[in-house]
mmCIF file of C-alpha atoms and ligand atoms in Angstrom:
data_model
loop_
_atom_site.group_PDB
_atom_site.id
_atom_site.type_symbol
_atom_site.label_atom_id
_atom_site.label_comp_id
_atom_site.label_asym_id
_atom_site.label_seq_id
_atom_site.Cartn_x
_atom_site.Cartn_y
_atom_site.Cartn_z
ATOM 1 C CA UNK V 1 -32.734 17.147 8.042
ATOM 2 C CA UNK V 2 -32.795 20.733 9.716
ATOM 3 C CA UNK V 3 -32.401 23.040 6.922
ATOM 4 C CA UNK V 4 -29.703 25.213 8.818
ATOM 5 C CA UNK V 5 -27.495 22.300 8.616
ATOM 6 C CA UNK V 6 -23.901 23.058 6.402
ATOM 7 C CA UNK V 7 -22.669 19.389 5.575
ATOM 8 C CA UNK V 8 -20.055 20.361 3.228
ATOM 9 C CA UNK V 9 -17.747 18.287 1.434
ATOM 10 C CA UNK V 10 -14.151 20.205 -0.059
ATOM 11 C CA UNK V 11 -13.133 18.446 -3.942
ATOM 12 C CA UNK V 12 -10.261 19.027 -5.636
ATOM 13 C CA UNK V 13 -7.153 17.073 -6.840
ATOM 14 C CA UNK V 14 -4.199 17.441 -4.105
ATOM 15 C CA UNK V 15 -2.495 20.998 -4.418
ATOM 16 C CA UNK V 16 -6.444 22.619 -5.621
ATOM 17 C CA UNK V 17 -6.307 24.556 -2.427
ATOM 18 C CA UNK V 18 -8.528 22.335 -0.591
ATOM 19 C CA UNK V 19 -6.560 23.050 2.597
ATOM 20 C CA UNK V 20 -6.142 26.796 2.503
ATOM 21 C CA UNK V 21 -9.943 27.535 1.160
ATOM 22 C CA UNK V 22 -10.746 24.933 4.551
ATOM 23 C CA UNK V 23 -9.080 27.243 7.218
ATOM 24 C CA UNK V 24 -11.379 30.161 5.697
ATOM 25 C CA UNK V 25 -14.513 28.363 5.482
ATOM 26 C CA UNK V 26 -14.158 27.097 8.868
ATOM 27 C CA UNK V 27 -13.032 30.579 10.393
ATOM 28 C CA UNK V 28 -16.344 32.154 8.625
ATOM 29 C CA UNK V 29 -18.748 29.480 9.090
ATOM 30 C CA UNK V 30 -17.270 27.933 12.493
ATOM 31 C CA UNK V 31 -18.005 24.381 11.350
ATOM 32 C CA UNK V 32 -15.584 21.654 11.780
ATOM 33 C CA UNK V 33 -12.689 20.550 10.226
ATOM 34 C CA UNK V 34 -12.684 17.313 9.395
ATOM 35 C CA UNK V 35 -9.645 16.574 7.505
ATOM 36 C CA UNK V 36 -8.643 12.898 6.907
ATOM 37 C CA UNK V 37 -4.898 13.670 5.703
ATOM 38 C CA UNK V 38 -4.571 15.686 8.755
ATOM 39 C CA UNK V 39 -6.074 13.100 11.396
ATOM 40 C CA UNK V 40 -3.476 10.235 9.094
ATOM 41 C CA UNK V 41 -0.718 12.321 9.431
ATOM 42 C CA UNK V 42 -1.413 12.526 13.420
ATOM 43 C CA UNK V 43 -1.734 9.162 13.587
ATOM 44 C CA UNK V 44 1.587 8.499 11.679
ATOM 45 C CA UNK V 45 2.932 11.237 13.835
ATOM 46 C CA UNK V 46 2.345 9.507 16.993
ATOM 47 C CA UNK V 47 2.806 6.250 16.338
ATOM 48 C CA UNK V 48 0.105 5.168 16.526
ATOM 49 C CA UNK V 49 -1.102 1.522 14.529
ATOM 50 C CA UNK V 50 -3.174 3.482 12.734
ATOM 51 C CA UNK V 51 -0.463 5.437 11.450
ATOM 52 C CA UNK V 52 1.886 2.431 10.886
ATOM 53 C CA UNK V 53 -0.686 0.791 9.012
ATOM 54 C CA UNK V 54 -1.343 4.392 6.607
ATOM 55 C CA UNK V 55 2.258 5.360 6.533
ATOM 56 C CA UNK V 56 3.211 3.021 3.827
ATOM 57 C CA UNK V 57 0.409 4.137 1.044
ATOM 58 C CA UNK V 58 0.663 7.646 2.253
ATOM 59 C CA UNK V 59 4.630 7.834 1.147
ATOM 60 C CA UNK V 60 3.643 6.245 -1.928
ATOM 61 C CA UNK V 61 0.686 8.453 -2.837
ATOM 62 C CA UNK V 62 -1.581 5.578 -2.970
ATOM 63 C CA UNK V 63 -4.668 5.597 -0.851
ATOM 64 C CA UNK V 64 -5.561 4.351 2.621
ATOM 65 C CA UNK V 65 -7.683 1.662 2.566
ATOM 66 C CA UNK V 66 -11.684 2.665 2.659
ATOM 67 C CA UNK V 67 -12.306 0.435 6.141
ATOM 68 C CA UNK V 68 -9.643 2.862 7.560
ATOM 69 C CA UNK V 69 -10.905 6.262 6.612
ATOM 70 C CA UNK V 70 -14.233 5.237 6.741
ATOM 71 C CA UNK V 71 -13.831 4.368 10.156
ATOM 72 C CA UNK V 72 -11.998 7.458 11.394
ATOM 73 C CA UNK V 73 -14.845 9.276 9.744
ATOM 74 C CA UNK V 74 -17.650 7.416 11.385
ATOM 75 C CA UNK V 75 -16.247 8.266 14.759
ATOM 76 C CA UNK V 76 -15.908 11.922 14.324
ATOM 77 C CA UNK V 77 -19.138 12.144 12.973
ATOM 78 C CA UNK V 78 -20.547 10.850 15.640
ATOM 79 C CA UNK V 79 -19.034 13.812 18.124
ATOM 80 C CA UNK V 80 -21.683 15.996 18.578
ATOM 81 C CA UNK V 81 -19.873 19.576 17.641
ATOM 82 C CA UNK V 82 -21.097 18.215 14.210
ATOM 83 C CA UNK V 83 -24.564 18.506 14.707
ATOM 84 C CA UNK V 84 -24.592 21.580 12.916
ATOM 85 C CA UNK V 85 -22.649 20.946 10.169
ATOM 86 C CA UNK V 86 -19.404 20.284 8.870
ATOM 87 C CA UNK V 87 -16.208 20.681 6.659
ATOM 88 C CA UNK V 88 -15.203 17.371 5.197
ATOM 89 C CA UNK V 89 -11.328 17.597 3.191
ATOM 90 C CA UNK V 90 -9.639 14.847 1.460
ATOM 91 C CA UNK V 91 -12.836 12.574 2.120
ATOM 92 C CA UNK V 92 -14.596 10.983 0.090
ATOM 93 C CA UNK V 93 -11.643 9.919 -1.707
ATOM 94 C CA UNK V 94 -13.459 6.969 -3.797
ATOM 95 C CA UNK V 95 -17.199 6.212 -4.751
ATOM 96 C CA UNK V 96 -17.332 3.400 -2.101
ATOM 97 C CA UNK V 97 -16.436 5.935 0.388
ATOM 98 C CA UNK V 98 -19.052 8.215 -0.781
ATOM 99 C CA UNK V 99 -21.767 5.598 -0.812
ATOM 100 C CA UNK V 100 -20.977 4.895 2.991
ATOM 101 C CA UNK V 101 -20.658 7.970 3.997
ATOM 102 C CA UNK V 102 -23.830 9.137 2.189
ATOM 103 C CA UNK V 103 -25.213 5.508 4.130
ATOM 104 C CA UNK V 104 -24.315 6.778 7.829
ATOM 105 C CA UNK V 105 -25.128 9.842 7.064
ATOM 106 C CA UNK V 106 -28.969 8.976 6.295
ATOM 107 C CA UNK V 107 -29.185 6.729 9.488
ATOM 108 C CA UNK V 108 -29.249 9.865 10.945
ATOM 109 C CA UNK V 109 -31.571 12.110 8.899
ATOM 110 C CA UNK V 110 -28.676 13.927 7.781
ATOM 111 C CA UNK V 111 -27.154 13.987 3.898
ATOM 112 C CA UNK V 112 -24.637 16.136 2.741
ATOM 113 C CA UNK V 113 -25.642 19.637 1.577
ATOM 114 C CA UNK V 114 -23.203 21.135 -0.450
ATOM 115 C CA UNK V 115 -20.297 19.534 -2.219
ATOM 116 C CA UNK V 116 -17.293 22.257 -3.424
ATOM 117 C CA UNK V 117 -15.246 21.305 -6.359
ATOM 118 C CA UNK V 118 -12.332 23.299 -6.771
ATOM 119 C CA UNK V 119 -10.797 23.564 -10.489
ATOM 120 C CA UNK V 120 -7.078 23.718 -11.390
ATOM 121 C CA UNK V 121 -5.324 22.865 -14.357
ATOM 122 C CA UNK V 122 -3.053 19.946 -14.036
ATOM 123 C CA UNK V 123 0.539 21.499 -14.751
ATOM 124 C CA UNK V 124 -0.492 24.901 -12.277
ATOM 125 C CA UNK V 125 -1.086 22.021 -9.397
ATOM 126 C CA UNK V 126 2.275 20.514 -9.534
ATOM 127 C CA UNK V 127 3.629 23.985 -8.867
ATOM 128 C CA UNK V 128 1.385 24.657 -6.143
ATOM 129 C CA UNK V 129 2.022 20.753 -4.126
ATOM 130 C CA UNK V 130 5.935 21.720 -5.249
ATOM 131 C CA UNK V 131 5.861 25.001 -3.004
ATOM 132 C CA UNK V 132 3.330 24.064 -0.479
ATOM 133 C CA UNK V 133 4.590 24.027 3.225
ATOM 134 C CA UNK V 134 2.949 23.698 6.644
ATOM 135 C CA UNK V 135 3.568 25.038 10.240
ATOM 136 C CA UNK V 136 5.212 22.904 12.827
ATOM 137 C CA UNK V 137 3.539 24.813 15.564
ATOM 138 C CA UNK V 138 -0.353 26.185 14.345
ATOM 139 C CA UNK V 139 -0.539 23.814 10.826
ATOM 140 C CA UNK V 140 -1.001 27.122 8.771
ATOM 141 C CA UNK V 141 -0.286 26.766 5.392
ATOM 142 C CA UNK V 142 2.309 28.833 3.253
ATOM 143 C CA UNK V 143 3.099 28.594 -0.422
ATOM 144 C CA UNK V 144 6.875 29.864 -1.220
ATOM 145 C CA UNK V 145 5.952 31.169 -4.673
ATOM 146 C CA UNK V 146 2.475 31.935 -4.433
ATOM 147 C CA UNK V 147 1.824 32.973 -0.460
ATOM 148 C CA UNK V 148 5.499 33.351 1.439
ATOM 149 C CA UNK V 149 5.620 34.029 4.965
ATOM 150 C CA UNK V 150 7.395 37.130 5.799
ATOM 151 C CA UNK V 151 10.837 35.539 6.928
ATOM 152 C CA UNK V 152 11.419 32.679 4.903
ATOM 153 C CA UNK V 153 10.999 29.288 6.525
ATOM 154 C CA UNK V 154 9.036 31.081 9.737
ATOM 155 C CA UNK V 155 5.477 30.994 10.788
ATOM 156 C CA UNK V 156 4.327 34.674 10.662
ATOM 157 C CA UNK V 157 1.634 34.104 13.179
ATOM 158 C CA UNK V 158 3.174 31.919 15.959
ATOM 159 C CA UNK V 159 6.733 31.848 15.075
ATOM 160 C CA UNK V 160 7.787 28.488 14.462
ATOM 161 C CA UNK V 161 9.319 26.668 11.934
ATOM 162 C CA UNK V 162 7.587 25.865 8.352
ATOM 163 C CA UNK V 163 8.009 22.129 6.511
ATOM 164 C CA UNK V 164 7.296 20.218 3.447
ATOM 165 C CA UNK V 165 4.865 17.645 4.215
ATOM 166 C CA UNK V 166 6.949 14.284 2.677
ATOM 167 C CA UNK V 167 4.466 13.384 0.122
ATOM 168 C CA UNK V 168 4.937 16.394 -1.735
ATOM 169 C CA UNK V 169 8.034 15.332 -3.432
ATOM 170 C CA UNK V 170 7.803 15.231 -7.243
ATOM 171 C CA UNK V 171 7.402 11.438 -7.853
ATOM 172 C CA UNK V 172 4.072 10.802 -5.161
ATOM 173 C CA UNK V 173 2.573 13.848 -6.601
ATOM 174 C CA UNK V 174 2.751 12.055 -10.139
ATOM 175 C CA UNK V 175 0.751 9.131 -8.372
ATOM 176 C CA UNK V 176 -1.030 10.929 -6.221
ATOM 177 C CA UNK V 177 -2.634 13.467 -9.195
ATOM 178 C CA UNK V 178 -3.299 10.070 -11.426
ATOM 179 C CA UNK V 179 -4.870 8.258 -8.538
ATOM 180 C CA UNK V 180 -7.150 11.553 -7.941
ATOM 181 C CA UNK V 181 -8.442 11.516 -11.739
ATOM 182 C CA UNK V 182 -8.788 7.466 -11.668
ATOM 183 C CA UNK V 183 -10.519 7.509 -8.106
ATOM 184 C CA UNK V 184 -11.691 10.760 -7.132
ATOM 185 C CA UNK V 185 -12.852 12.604 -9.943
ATOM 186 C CA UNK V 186 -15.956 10.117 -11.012
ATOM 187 C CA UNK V 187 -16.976 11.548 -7.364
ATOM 188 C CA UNK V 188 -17.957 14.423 -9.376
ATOM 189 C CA UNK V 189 -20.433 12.901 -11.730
ATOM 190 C CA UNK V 190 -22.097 10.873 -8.298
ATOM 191 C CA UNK V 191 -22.165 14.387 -6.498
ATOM 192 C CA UNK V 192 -23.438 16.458 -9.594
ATOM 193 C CA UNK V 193 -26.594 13.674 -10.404
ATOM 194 C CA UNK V 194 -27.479 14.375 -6.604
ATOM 195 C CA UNK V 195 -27.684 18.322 -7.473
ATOM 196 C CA UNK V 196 -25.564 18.831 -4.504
ATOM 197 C CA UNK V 197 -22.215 19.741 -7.027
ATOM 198 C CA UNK V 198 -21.224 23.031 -6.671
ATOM 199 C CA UNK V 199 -18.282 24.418 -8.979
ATOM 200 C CA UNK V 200 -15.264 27.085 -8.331
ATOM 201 C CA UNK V 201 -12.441 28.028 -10.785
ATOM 202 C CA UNK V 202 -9.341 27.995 -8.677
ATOM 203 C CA UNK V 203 -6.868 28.363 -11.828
ATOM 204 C CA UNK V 204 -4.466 31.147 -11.454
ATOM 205 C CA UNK V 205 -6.673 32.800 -7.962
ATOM 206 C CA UNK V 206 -5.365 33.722 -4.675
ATOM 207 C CA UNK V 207 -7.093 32.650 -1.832
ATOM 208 C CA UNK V 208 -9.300 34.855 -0.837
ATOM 209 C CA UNK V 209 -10.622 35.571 -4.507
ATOM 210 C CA UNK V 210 -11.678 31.807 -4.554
ATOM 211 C CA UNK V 211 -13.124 31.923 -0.878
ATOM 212 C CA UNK V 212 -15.486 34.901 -2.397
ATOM 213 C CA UNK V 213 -16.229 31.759 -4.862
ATOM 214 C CA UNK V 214 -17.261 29.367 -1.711
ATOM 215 C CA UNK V 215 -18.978 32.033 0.470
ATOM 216 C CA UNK V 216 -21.239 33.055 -2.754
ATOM 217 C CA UNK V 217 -22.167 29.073 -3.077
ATOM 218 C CA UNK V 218 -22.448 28.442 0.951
ATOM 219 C CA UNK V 219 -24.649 32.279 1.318
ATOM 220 C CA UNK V 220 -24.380 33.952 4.774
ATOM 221 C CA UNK V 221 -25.034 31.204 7.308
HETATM 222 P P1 AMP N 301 -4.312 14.745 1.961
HETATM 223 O O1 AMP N 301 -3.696 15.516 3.086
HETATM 224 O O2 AMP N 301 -5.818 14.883 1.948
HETATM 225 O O3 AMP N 301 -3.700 15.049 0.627
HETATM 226 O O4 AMP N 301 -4.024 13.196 2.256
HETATM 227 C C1 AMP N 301 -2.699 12.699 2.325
HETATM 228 C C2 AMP N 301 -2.696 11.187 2.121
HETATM 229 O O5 AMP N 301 -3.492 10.565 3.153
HETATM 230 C C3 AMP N 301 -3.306 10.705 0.833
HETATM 231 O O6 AMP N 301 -2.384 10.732 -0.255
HETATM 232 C C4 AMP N 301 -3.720 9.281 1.202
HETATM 233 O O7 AMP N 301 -2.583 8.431 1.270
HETATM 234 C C5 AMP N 301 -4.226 9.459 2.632
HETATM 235 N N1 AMP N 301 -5.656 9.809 2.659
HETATM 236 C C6 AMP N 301 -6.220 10.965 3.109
HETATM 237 N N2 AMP N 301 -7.565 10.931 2.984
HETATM 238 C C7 AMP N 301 -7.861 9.727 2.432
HETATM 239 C C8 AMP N 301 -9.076 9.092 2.025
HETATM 240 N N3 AMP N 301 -10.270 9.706 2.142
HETATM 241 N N4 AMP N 301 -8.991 7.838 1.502
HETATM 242 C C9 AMP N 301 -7.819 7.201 1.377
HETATM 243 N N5 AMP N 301 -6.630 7.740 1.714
HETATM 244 C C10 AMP N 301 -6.652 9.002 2.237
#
């Protein structure tokens, strides 16, 4: 594997800041963002029969099957502005996930370099998920208690209108915060036995004082 490569993979249970500490790491590092919740929620968007057959486990909170994302992830891999590196968010989601990626991955003499964990107690996340909304227009992200926009319920930077995304109501969080720690979080011991685990606290931080976290862990590529 070239040793400039930056195959990163973002950790955290939903509402760790996975998203917000993403639109940093990209805008410093200029790798790309390969977010599977985002490319789901495009498909549902449009349509599409991808996104008729996610829609139904996204609104519960459960997860998309691992052909699906696996899949999705397999073809943007393959585009070449990844060469270089990249930002995977919300994938892996479960250790069969991580196994194939790690597979396609090596077919290619790459392997993932860095793996971020973001920590945040359990009761601050349901806060953050509760106040969490997204752009219409540009997809930046707000937080009404934590990280308003200026006017409420306005994009400060291109001026449209903010929303909740609809599986942050009260009841899929529940799910989707006990199907992290049953799924997700044994991704941590797989990642940390590769020495690939790297740790940030994200309890009680604003964003940029847990990018300072990242950039310390990814150096100044
Ligand atoms: P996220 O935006 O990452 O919180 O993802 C929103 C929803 O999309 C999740 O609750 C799942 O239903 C689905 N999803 C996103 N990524 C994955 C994945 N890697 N595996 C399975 N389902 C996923």
């Amino acid at each position: 594997m070239a040793p400039d490569q930056l195959n990163v993979v973002l950790l955290g249970a939903p509402g760790a800041g996975k998203g917000t500490q993403a639109e940093r790491i990209v805008a410093r590092y200029g790798l790309p963002h390969i977010s599977t919740g985002d490319m789901l929620r495009a498909a549902v968007a449009q349509g599409t029969e991808l996104g008729l057959a996610a829609k139904r486990s996204m609104d519960a909170g459960e997860l998309v099957p691992d052909e699906v994302v696996v899949g999705i992830v397999r073809d943007r891999l393959a585009d070449p502005d990844t060469g270089r590196g990249f930002l995977l968010d919300g994938f892996p989601r479960t250790l069969a996930q991580a196994e194939r990626l790690d597979a396609m991955l090596a077919e290619e003499g790459r392997s993932i370099t860095h793996v971020l964990l973001i920590e945040v107690p359990e009761d601050e996340l349901v806060l953050r998920i509760a106040g969490r909304r997204s752009c219409t227009g540009c997809g930046k992200l707000y937080n009404v208690t934590f990280d308003p926009p200026r006017e409420e319920g306005v994009c400060d930077v291109c001026g449209a209108p903010l929303f909740q995304r609809a599986d942050d109501n009260e009841e899929t969080v529940r799910n989707r915060l006990a199907v992290y720690r049953d799924q997700t979080a044994p991704l941590i011991d797989y990642y940390d036995a590769k020495g690939v685990l790297r740790k940030v606290s994200g309890g009680g931080k604003l964003p940029h004082e847990v990018f300072t976290q990242v950039a310390g862990v990814l150096g100044d590529a």
